XYZ file of C-alpha atoms in Angstrom:
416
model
C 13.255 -1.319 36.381
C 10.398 0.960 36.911
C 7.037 1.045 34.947
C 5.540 3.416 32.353
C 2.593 3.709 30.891
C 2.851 3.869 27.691
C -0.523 4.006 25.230
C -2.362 1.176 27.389
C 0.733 -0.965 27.982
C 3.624 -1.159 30.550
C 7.074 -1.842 29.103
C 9.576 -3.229 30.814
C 12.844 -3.559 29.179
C 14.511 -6.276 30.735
C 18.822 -5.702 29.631
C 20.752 -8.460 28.601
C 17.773 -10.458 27.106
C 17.439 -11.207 23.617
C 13.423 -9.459 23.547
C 12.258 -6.753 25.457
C 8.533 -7.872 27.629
C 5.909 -6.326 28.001
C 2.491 -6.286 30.189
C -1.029 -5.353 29.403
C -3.183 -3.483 31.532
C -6.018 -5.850 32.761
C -8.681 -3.246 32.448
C -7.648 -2.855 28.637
C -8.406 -6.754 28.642
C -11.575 -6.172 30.394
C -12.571 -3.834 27.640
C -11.429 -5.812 24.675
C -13.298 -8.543 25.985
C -16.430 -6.837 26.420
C -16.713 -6.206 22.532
C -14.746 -9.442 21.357
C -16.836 -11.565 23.880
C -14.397 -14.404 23.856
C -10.399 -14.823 24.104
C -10.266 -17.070 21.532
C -11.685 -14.506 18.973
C -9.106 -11.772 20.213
C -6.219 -14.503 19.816
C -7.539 -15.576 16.046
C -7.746 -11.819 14.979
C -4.218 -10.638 16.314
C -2.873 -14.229 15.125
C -4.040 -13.317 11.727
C -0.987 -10.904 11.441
C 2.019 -13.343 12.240
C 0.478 -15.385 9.822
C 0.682 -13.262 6.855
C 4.030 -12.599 7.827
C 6.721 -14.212 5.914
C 9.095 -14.396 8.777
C 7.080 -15.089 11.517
C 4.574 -17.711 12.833
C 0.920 -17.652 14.769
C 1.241 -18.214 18.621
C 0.379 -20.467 20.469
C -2.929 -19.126 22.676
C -1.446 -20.065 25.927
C 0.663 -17.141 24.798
C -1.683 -14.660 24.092
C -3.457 -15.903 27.355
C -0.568 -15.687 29.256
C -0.420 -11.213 27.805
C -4.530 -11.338 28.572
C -3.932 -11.941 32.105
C -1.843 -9.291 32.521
C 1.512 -11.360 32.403
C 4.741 -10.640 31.104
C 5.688 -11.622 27.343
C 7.509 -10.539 24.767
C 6.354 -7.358 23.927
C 5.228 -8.047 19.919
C 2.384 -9.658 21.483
C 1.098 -6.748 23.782
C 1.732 -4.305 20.658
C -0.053 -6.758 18.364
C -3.208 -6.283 21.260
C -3.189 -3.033 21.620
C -3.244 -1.954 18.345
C -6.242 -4.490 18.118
C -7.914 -2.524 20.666
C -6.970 0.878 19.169
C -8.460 -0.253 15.252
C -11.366 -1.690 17.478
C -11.960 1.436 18.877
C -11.727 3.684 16.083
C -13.116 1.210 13.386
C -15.149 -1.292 15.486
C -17.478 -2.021 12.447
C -14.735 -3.972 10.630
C -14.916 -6.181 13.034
C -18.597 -7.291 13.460
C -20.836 -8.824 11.145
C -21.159 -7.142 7.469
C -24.996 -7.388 7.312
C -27.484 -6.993 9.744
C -29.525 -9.890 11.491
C -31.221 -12.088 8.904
C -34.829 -13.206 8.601
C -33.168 -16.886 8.008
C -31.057 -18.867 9.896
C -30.483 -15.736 12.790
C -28.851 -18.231 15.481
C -25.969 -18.833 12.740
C -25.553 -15.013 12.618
C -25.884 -14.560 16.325
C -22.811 -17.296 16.618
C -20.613 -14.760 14.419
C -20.808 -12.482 18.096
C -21.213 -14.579 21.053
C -22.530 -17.829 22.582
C -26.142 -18.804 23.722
C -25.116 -17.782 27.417
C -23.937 -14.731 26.316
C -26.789 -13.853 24.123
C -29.733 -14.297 26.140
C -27.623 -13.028 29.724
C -27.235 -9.483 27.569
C -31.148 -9.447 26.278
C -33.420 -11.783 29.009
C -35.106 -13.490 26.712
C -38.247 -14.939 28.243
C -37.431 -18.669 26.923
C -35.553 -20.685 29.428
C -31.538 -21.327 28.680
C -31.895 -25.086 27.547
C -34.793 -24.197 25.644
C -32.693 -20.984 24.383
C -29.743 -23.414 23.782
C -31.754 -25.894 21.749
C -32.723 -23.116 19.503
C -29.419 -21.722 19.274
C -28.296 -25.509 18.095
C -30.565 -25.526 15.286
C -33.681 -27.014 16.747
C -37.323 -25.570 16.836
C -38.933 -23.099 19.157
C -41.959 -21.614 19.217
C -42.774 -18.954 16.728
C -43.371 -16.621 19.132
C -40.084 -16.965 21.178
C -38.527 -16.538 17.877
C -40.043 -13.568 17.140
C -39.251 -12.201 21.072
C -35.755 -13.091 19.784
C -35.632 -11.590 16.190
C -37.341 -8.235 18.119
C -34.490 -8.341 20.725
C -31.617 -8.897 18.391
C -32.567 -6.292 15.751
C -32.922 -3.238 18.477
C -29.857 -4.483 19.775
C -27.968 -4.043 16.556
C -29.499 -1.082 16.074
C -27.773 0.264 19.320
C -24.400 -1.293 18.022
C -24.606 0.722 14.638
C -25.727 3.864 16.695
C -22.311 3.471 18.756
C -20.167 2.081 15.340
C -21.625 5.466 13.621
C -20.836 7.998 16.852
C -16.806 5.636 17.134
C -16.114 6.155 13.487
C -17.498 9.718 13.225
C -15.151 10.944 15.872
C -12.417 9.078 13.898
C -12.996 10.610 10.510
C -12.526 13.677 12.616
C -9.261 12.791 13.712
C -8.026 11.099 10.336
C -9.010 14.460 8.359
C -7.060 16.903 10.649
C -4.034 14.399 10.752
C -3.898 14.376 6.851
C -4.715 17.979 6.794
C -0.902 18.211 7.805
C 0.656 17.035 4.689
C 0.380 19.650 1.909
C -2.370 18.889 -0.848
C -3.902 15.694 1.296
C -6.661 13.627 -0.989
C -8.075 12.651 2.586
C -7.069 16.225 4.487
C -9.777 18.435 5.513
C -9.692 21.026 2.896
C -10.350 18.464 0.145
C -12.902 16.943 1.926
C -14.762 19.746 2.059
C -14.368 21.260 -1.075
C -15.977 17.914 -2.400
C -18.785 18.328 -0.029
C -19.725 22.072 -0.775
C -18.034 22.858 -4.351
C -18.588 19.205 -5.983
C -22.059 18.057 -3.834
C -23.684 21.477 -3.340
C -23.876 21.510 0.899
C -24.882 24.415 2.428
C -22.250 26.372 3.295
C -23.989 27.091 7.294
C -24.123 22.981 7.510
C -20.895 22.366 5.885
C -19.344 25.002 8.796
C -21.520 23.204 11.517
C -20.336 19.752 10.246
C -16.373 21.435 10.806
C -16.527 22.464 13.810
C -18.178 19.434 15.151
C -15.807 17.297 13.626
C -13.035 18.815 15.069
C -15.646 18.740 18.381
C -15.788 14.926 18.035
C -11.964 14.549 17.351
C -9.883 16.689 19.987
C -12.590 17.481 22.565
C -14.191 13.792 23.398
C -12.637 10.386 24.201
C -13.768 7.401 22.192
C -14.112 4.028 24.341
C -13.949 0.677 22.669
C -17.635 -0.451 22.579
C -19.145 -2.846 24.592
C -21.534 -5.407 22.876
C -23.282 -6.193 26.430
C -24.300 -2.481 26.565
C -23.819 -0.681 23.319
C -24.481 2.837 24.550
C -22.952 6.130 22.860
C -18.654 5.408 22.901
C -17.823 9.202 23.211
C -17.045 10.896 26.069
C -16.674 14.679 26.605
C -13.652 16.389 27.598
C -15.044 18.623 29.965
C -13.516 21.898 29.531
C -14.022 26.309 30.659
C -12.847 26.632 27.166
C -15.270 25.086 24.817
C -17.070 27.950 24.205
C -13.595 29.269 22.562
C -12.364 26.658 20.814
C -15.812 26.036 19.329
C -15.794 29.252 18.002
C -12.282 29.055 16.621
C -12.672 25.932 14.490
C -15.884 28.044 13.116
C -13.564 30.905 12.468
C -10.767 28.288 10.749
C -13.744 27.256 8.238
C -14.797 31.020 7.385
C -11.021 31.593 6.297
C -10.863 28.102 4.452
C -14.104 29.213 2.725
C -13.563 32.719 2.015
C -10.045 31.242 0.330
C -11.436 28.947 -2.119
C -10.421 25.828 0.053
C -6.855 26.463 -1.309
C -4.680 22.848 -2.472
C -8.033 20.990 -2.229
C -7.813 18.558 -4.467
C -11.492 17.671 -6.031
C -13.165 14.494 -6.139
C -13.249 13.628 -10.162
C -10.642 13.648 -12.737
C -9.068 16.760 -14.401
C -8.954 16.371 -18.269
C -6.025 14.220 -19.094
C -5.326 12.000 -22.271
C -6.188 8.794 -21.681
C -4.838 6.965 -25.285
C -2.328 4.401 -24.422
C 1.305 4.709 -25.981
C 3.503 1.879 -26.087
C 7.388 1.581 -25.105
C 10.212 -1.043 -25.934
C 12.835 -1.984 -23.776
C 15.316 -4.781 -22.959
C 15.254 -6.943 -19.878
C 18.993 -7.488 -18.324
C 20.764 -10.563 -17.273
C 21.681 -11.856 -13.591
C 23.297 -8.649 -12.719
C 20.685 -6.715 -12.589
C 19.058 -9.201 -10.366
C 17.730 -7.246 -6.931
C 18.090 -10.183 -4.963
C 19.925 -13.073 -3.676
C 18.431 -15.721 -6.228
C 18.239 -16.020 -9.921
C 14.454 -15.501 -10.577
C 14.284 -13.945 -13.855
C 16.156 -16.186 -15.971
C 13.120 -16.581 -18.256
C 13.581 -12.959 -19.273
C 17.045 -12.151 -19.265
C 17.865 -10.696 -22.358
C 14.458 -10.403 -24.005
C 13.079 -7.036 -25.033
C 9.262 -6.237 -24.431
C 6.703 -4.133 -25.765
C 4.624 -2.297 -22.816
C 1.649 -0.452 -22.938
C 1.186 2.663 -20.707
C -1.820 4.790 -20.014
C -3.296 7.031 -17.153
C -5.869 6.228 -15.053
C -7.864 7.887 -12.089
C -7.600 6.742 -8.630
C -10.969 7.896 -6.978
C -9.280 6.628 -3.791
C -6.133 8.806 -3.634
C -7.858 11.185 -5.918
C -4.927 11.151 -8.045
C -3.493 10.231 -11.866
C -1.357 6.964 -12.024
C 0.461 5.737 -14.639
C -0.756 1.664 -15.394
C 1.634 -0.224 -17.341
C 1.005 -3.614 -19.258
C 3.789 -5.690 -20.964
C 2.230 -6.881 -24.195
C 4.828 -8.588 -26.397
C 8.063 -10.032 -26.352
C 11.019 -10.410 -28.585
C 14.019 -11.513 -28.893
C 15.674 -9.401 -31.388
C 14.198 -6.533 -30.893
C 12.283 -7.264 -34.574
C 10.151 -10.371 -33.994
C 7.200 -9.846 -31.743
C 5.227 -12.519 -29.880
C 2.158 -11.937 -27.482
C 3.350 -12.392 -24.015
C 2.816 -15.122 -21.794
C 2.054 -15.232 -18.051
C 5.275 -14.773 -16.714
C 6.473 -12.364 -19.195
C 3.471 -10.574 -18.130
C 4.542 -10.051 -14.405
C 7.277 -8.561 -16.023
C 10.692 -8.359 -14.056
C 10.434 -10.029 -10.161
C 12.494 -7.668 -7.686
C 12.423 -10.737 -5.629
C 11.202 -8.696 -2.471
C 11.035 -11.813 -0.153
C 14.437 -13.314 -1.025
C 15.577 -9.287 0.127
C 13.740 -9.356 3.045
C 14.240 -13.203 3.954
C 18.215 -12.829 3.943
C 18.122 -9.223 5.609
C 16.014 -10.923 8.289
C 18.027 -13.762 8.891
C 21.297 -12.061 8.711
C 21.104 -8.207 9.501
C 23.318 -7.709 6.402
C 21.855 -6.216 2.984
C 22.097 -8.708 0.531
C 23.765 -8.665 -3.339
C 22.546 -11.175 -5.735
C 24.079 -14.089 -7.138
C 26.105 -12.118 -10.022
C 27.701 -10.238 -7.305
C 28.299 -12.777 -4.791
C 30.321 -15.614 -7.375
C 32.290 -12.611 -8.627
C 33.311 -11.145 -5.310
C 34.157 -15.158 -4.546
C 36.456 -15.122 -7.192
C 38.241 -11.974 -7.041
C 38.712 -13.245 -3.661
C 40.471 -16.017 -5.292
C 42.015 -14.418 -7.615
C 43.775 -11.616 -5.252
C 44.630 -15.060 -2.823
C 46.922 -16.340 -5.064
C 48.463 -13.011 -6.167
C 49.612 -12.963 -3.247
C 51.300 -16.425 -3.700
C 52.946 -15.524 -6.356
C 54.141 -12.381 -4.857
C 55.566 -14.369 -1.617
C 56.715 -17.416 -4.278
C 58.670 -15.368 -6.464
C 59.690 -16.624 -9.982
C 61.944 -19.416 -8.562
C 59.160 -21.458 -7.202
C 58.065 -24.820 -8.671
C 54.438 -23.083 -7.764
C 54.622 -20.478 -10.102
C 53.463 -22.320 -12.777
C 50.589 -23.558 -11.529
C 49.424 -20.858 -10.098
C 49.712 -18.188 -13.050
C 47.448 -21.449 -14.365
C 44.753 -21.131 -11.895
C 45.038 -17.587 -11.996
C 44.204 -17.647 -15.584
C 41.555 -20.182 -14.726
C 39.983 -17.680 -12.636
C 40.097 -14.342 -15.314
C 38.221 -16.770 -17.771
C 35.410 -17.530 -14.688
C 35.002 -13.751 -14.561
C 34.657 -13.493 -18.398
C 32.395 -15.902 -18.323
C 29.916 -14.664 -15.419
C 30.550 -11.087 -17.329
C 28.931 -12.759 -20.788
């Protein structure tokens, strides 16, 4: 079957096989390995997702070595890579160290990035590599080397920043025009900068430089996935005879957004709303109105419960959301006792029981209610058809108008 690139990776579908493979591109390895430094810390990252997933399990590295090299495997793994590379990219400072180099203890923070071979190949540091690699063990070197060292690392992370800062800046770009797409976005263009001239006072000839730029950064630059060894500027212009143009379009797209009042922007803080609670009583159900295959609720079937409501502002999603707390239970209806823990969680949908069965058998699953009675209506239309094909003359008859009846009272029962 022929080859296609496809964002970074060549698919291969290979028919009649239970999973499609896939290959990398070895120059996408090349790249992810000049930020990650090591395999073994691009394997533990991606691994981290089939290990928070309840049907699925981390993989072995000879696996994810096997995709590295450019080898065909199944092609979760290569997707699971590539959109490594592609967060990398666009968010690379998630991935490094949360605070800069410390005073204290630096070789411990330097081991967070890379080894001692790596480190002083990248900055030449004047001390020899088994004197380097004592130090980076934990024993002493002279003050000055240290301080050649502390010097070295600090401009070098001030590089890395530099290039983090320039990577996410284009990305913001891009996120902001792709939300601007959905009507009334809290992360869409329009609301972003209605908060930034309306709600924080920018000038209105920097907030229309910062626009066009950003849209610059976005659609007219590529953004390479950085490389720790030489942490130099990620974007890359699109050389084009029409910049000129489209710079002064994007400018001419702000002056109408402006001149409009940034229209559907929705602003940063709260409008007024009421923010006393009120309180509502209602009735758990039983087993029937269980959402998945297993009885998980038992504890509350049947119990009513007092819950409190109120709004609340979510900066985030710059948006009003309703927050609802179960306070008390009863069991009348009359009687009211604080709630307890689990009565607190309130009623469990039993989303992993859904998704486990769904998984394992392709079918959507009915709870246990559902299941025992469709088992005995089986049942019970099995041996109406015995009787039908016995007729009144048979010794069976009896017996099974008996089990017949035995089965009614089963369905009154799970109905009760």
């Amino acid at each position: 079957m022929g080859e296609e690139k496809t964002s970074g990776v060549l698919l291969m579908a290979r028919l009649g096989k239970e999973r499609i493979t896939a290959r990398m591109h070895t120059n996408d390895t090349e790249a992810l390995l000049r930020f990650n430094v090591t395999k073994q810390r691009i394997v533990e990252i991606c691994n981290r997702d089939f290990e928070d997933d309840p049907f699925d399990e981390a993989k072995d590295y000879s696996t994810w070595n096997r995709a590295l090299n450019g080898k065909e495997v199944w092609e979760g793994i290569v997707a699971s890579i590539d959109s490594l590379m592609t967060d990398q990219t666009a968010h690379p400072r998630k991935y490094l160290p949360d605070a800069g180099p410390p005073k204290v203890d630096l070789h411990l923070w330097m081991k967070q990035i890379g080894g001692a071979t790596w480190w002083r190949d990248v900055l030449c540091f004047s001390a020899s590599q088994s004197t380097f690699n004592a130090w980076f063990s934990g024993r002493p070197m002279a003050s000055d080397k240290v301080a050649e060292v502390k010097d070295a690392v600090d401009q070098w992370w001030s590089k890395v920043m530099y290039a983090c800062e320039r990577a996410e800046y284009a990305s913001l770009g891009r996120e902001l025009c792709e939300a601007s797409y959905r009507e009334r976005h809290a992360h869409g263009l329009v609301s972003y900068f209605y908060t930034k001239v309306i709600e924080e006072g920018l000038d209105v000839d920097n907030a229309r430089c910062l626009f066009v730029d950003l849209h610059d950064k976005a659609f007219r630059h590529h953004t390479r996935l950085i490389d720790l060894s030489d942490p130099v500027d990620p974007l890359v212009p699109i050389e084009s005879v029409h910049s000129d143009f489209l710079r002064r379009e994007y400018g001419e797209k702000f002056d109408e957004m402006h001149a409009q009042g940034y229209p559907d922007a929705i602003p940063k803080g709260p409008p007024p709303f009421d923010q006393q609670p009120w309180y509502v009583d209602s009735k758990w159900g039983d087993r029937r109105n269980e959402e998945c295959p297993k009885d998980l609720n038992e504890c509350l079937y049947g119990l009513w419960y007092r819950s409190k409501h109120r709004h609340v502002w979510n900066e985030q999603e710059r948006r009003l959301e309703l927050v609802l707390e179960i306070v008390e239970v009863s069991p009348d209806g009359e009687t009211w006792l604080p709630a307890n823990e689990r009565q607190k969680q309130g009623w469990d949908p039993g989303t992993f029981y859904f998704m486990k069965h769904l998984h394992e058998t392709g079918e959507t699953p009915v709870n246990a209610y559902t299941r025992e009675r469709q088992e005995v209506e089986a049942k019970i239309r099995d041996i109406k058809g015995k009787i039908e094909r016995s007729g009144n003359a048979s010794g069976d008859a009896a017996s099974l108008l008996a089990e017949l009846t035995s089965f009614y009272r089963e369905i009154e029962t799970l109905n009760s």
